[in-house]
Amino acid sequence: MLRYVLRRMGSAVPTLFIIITVSFFLMRIAPGGPFNLERPLEAKVMENLNRIYNLDKPLWQQYLLYLRNLARGDLGPSFVYRDFSVGDLFANGLPVSIQIGAAALLLALLVGTALGAFAALRQNSPLDYLVVGVATFGITIPPFVVAPILSLVFGVMLGWLPAGGWGNGALANKVLPVITLALPQIAIVARLIRGATIEALRSDHVRTARAYGLPTRVVVVVHALRAAVLPVVSYLGPAAAALLTGSIVVETIFGIPGIGRYFVQAALNRDYTLVMGTVVVVSIFVVLFNLLVDLLYAVLDPRVRYD
Amino acid sequence: MSGDPILSVRDLHVRFALASGEVHAVRGVDLDVQAGETVAIVGESGSGKSQTAMAAMGLLASNGKAAGRILYRGEDLLKLGPRRLDRIRGDRITMIFQEPMTSLDPLYRIGRQIAEPMIHHRGLGARAARARAIELLRLVRMPHPERRIDAYPHELSGGQRQRVMIAMALANDPDILIADEPTTALDVTIQAQILELLKDLQARLGMAIVFITHDLGIVRRFADRVCVMRAGEVVETGRVEPIFADPKAAYTKMLLAAEPTGRKNPVPPGAPILLEARNLAVSFHIPAGWFGRSAFELKAVDRVTLALRQGQTIGIVGESGSGKSTLGRALLRLMESEGTIRFEGRDLRSIDLRRNPEIRRELQIVFQDPYGSLSPRLTVGQIVTEGLLVHEPGLSRAERDRRAIAALEEVRLDPAMRDRYPHEFSGGQRQRIAIARTMILKPRVVVLDEPTSALDRSVQKEIVDLLRELQRVHDLSYLFISHDLAVVRALADDVIVMRNGRVVEHGPADDIFEHPRDGYTRALLSAAFGGWAGGEEPEMRSDVSTAMDL
Amino acid sequence: MSIALEPIPLDAPVRGRSLWQDAWARLKRNKAAVGSAAILLVMALASIVGPWLWPHPYDRVYPQYVRMPASLEPYPREERVLPELEQTLKRGRVDVIAVEMTDSGVRAEIASERGIDPRITRYVARNDLFSNPRIAGTSADGKSAVIEADVARLRFIAGTDANGRDLFARILIAIRISLTIGLLATFVALLIGVAYGATAGFLGGRVDNVMMRVVDILYSLPFIFFVILLVVFFGRNFVLMFIAVGAIEWLDMARIVRGQTLSLKRREFVQAAEALGVSNRAIVLRHIIPNTLGPVAVYMTLLVPKVILLESFLSFLGLGVQEPLTSLGVLIAEGARNIQGARWLLLYPSVALALILFALNFIGDGLRDALDPKER
C-alpha cells in the first residue's frame, strides 16, 4: 500500500512538470506583458521593472529560475497585486475557496445520495420522475444562470440572505454560493447513485439477499447501496479537486475572496506568476484527489488490490 | 413417501408485462413436493421452470405477476405479506442459483454472508454464527474452512463459491432447498462433486430438494420424481424410473431421444493425413503487473502432437482452461505458436495465409457462441457470402446470391430469410448460419469449437446430425472441441483428452470411452456418465486447478 | 438420417429489420426524445432563417428604446408619443405650439423667430418613434409650420437590451452561433477522438499502451485553464474557440472508441472474419466501425450540450465571441449584470439555452435507450 502511494506520488512529478512547462511557454509566446498598460510607461521605468522581475533575462533562464523557486516552495511575486506574493494571495484565498467548496461537496454527497437512492427504490414512480427531472435541470442550467437568479430571489426580492459579498465569512454570506456550487453536483451524484442502485438492485447477489429473507433495509443499505457508491467515488476525484480550488463563476458573482476569481484577471493582465501559481495549485489538487479516490476505492472494493 | 405434501403448487400462472405485450411464462402448473424427496423440474430454456421457483420465493422481476396458489405447510406464499414471507424464505425454504460467480456479494467476506441469514432468522450472535459458518463450510467440504471463511468471493473458484452458497442454504436447517441449475456453469468434474455433496447432505439432513435443470442425465441419477415442462406447462410428471423407461408425452420422448446417439463410421485405412502438428506449443507472456506481480510464461498449449486424416474427426476434450480452444486456433494459424504444423505436407508456419487465401479457405472454424459469432449489423446473406468476397472476388452479385441460397438450403434454413438480421433468429438457427458461412467456402478441415455447447439438447442433436451429414457429403475432416463427452462420443473417431495444456490421453474413441487409462480421463467419464453414484469420489481435486481464472 | 427444418413462422416478413431500424422504431416511441428533436429543429430553423425575416436586425440600435421590457403590444406607448415629439422638435430649436395625435400619426404646429428650416424633419426622422416626417404646410411668413409624421410601431417581443437592440433578434443569432460552435467543436472532437481511439484499439499492445498513457496525462491537465490562456492570449476568435473546445473534448471520445474497438476485436464475429481471411481494412470497415457508431452517436449528442455550456462559460467570462455578434453565454452574462432593472435580459436567453440543452440531453438519453435494448 505505502509502496503504491509512493509510486503514484513519484509518477505525479512528471505530470506536474509537463503542466508547468507547457503553461510557462504558452503564456510567454503570447503577445503583451504585465507592464504593457494602457498608458505606456517610460522606457526607463519599464526597463527597471523588467530587471527587478528578471523579465530581461533569456526565456530559458527565467524558466529555470521559476523551477528553482518552485522547488523551494516560492511561487514568486504577483505582478499586478504588487504588495503581495502569489503565496500570500493563496494563503488568503485558498482557505475561503476550500471552505465553500468542501461545504458544497458535503451537501452534494448527502442530498445527492439520498435523492438518488430514493428515486431508485421507487423506480418509475412520480418521485423518481421528479428526481430525474430536477437532476437533468441541475446538470443543464449552468451556475452563471443559477447564481444571479438565487441572488435576485433570496437576496433582493425576499431579502433573506445577502445578495453577495463575503461579510468576513458570515454564515449567511456562504449559503447562496454553497448552494449554487452544490446544485450541479447534487444532480450528478443523484443520477449516478440512481443508475448504480437500480443496477445493483437487479444484480444476482441482491437477489440472493432477498431469497434469504433479509429485511429490505439490510438488502438496500448493505448489499445494494455499498456497490452503488463506487461510481460516485471515482467521480469524486476530479469533482472535489475542481470544487475545492474555487469556482470562477461563483466567486465572481457573489464577490467571494477565494482563488477562483484570480485566474481570468491574471491571464488578462499577463500576471505571469499568478497564472502559473493557479495552474500549479490546481494540478496538485487534481493529482492528490485522484490518488485519494483510488485509495478509497480499494478500501470499499476488496477486488481492487494495490500490493 | 406419503402424507401431505410440504409444498404444493396449484394452477400457477406467471405473466410478464413487456413493452411488446404480455408474456405468459408459466401456464397453470401443478406440483407437489413431499418432505425429504427430490423433485426435478426439467425443461429447455424458456420452459418456465425457473420462473416457477422464482414465484415461490417471491423473486419475480418487477414486471412479473404470479396467480394461483403456492402452499407451504398450508400457507399460501403468494398471499403472504413481505414480512411473513421473509420469515419463511432463507429459513424454511432456501435457494441456490445457477451463477456461482455473481450470486455472492463481491464486497463482503463469505463468512459474513453465510452468517447473515442465521443472525437474522435465528438471532444468533456474531461469534456463534461464525462458529456455525465454519462448521457449515466443513460440512460442504470446503478446504481450510477456518481460513476460507475470511475470503472474498473473487478469491474462490466457481465450485467453491457454489459450496459457499450451499452452506448458506443449509445454515438454518431448511425443509426445502430449491436448486436452480446449480451445476450448469461448472466443469463436469466439479458438477459431479457438487451433485454428490447435495445428495449426501440430503441423506444426512433430510430436507426436500427441488432441482431445476435442463440435464436429463442429472435427473436420472439424482431425482425421485420428475416434472417435465415445456412452454410454461407441465407435460408429464411422475416417478423417475417409469418416465425414463416409458415416457408418455411426445415431448418427453423427444427429450430422451435428444441425447446424441450413434457412432461415426470409421475412416478408411490409408486415408491421407491432411493436417499434422508436432510439439505444438502456445504460451502467453503475462507481463509483470504494476502492483508487484512478476512476469511469467503461461503455457496454454504444451507440446501437443496430432495428425488429422481426410474424413476423420478428432474430438478434443477437456475442461475450461485446458487449452483445447487455443489448440484449435493455433492449428489454423489464427494464433502464434511453436512447433510444426503441416497441411498436406506444407509447413504452415512459413506461409503467410493472408497472401495465400487458397490455403486459408481450406482451413475453417465454427465458433461456440452463436450469438457472438455473427456480425450484428449485416444481413444473413452478407454474413454467409463474406468469405466469397475474399476468395472469389470475381463473382457477380447474382452468383453470390445463388451460392448463398444453396448454402442456406444445405444447412436446412429457408433461403428466403437471407435478408434478415442475426438477432431475429434462434440459437440453433444462428449456429446453422455460422455453419453455412464456413461451408460456402468448401473447406477441407473444419475446427468446431464447442459448436453445440450454448444450445438446448434437442437443438444440439439437430446440429450434430447436420454436422455428420455435411462431413459425409463433403468428406470433411473435423477437429471437434468440446467438454460434452456424450457429443464427442457420437462424433469422433479419435479422442484427445487435455488438461492444463497437456495431452493426458490420446487414442481411438472406443478405447478411451471403454478403457480409460488416465485417472483424469476416468474422473471426466464418471462425472459425465454417472459412474460415481454410490461409487468412490473421483480422486482429483479439480477445484484447485481451475481456481486460477485466466 | 433426416434433419427437421427448424420452425420458422410463415407470416414472417422476408425483409429483415436491421438493428438501426429497430433502434429508430424505439426512438420514435420515446415521446421526450421526439418532442426534443422537434423543439431543436424549430430552434435551429428559426436561428438560420429568422434573422432574415425578423424586422429588427440583431445589430440595429434603437437609442429611444433602451431596456424596453418584453411586450406583445407595439411600442411606443400612447402616452410617450407626444412628449417625445415635443422634445425632439425642441432639440431643433423651434417653439412647439401644439401637438396632437391624428388618425394616421402625429401632427405638430411649430414656430420659430428665425424662420422654419425644412431640415427640421431630419430631427424627427432620426427618432425611432416616428417615420416619414413631412411639412404639411408653412405659414406665409415662413415662421410657423405644421409637421406631420407617422408613428413607427415597433414590436419587441423579448424586449431590448442595454444598448437598445432587439433581444429576440439577438437570441436568434446567439442560438445560431452557439449551435454552430457546438456542432463544429463536437465534429473536431469526433474526428480526433475516433481516429485516435480506433488506432490505439486496433493496433493494441505497446502502441495502445503509449497512446493511452498520453491520454491519461492529458486528462490530469487543468484543460479549462489552457483554453482560457489560449483565448486570452490569441484573441477572441470564433475558429480558435471551437478548435480549443474540440481539442479538450476528444479525450473521452478516444477512450470510448478505443474501448469499443478492443471489445469488438475480441468478439467472435471478428475472429470469424479473420478465419475467413478477410483483410484488416475490411474487418475495420465492415465489422468494427458500424458497431462503434451507436455509442459514438450517443456520446456526440451528449457532447454538443457540453460544448455549448463550455462556450457560454467562456463567453460569460468575457472571452467569447465579439460584439456585435453574440452567443447565449454573452447574452446571459449581460442579463446577469442587468438583473436588477431588466430581468427579461437574463430570462429569455436562459430559457433558450435551457431548451437547447434539455432537448439535446433528452435526445442523447433516448438514443442511448434506443440503441441498447437491454436498458429498456
PDB file of N, CA, C and O in Angstrom, chain A residues 26 77 90 118 186 198 208 265 287:
ATOM      1  N   LEU A  26       3.562  28.549 -23.078  1.00  0.00           N
ATOM      2  CA  LEU A  26       2.344  29.012 -23.747  1.00  0.00           C
ATOM      3  C   LEU A  26       2.079  30.464 -23.382  1.00  0.00           C
ATOM      4  O   LEU A  26       1.774  31.312 -24.224  1.00  0.00           O
ATOM      5  N   PRO A  77       6.519  36.791  -6.802  1.00  0.00           N
ATOM      6  CA  PRO A  77       5.670  37.937  -6.502  1.00  0.00           C
ATOM      7  C   PRO A  77       4.573  38.082  -7.560  1.00  0.00           C
ATOM      8  O   PRO A  77       4.744  37.659  -8.688  1.00  0.00           O
ATOM      9  N   PHE A  90      -2.622  33.181  -2.200  1.00  0.00           N
ATOM     10  CA  PHE A  90      -3.234  31.869  -1.994  1.00  0.00           C
ATOM     11  C   PHE A  90      -3.477  31.599  -0.520  1.00  0.00           C
ATOM     12  O   PHE A  90      -4.483  30.990  -0.152  1.00  0.00           O
ATOM     13  N   PHE A 118     -33.512   7.156  -3.125  1.00  0.00           N
ATOM     14  CA  PHE A 118     -34.979   7.109  -3.048  1.00  0.00           C
ATOM     15  C   PHE A 118     -35.588   6.930  -4.436  1.00  0.00           C
ATOM     16  O   PHE A 118     -36.524   6.157  -4.623  1.00  0.00           O
ATOM     17  N   ILE A 186     -25.105  17.922  -6.912  1.00  0.00           N
ATOM     18  CA  ILE A 186     -26.236  17.129  -6.406  1.00  0.00           C
ATOM     19  C   ILE A 186     -26.858  16.362  -7.559  1.00  0.00           C
ATOM     20  O   ILE A 186     -27.136  15.167  -7.468  1.00  0.00           O
ATOM     21  N   ILE A 198     -30.110   1.101  -9.167  1.00  0.00           N
ATOM     22  CA  ILE A 198     -31.039   0.278  -9.951  1.00  0.00           C
ATOM     23  C   ILE A 198     -30.307  -0.955 -10.468  1.00  0.00           C
ATOM     24  O   ILE A 198     -30.809  -2.080 -10.386  1.00  0.00           O
ATOM     25  N   THR A 208     -29.943 -12.911  -4.171  1.00  0.00           N
ATOM     26  CA  THR A 208     -29.608 -13.870  -3.120  1.00  0.00           C
ATOM     27  C   THR A 208     -30.048 -13.337  -1.758  1.00  0.00           C
ATOM     28  O   THR A 208     -30.688 -14.047  -0.980  1.00  0.00           O
ATOM     29  N   GLN A 265      -8.538  37.178 -14.479  1.00  0.00           N
ATOM     30  CA  GLN A 265      -7.943  38.502 -14.356  1.00  0.00           C
ATOM     31  C   GLN A 265      -6.439  38.439 -14.575  1.00  0.00           C
ATOM     32  O   GLN A 265      -5.866  39.228 -15.310  1.00  0.00           O
ATOM     33  N   VAL A 287      -4.071  15.879  -8.882  1.00  0.00           N
ATOM     34  CA  VAL A 287      -3.258  14.680  -8.693  1.00  0.00           C
ATOM     35  C   VAL A 287      -3.540  14.042  -7.330  1.00  0.00           C
ATOM     36  O   VAL A 287      -3.759  12.833  -7.196  1.00  0.00           O
TER      37      VAL A 287
END
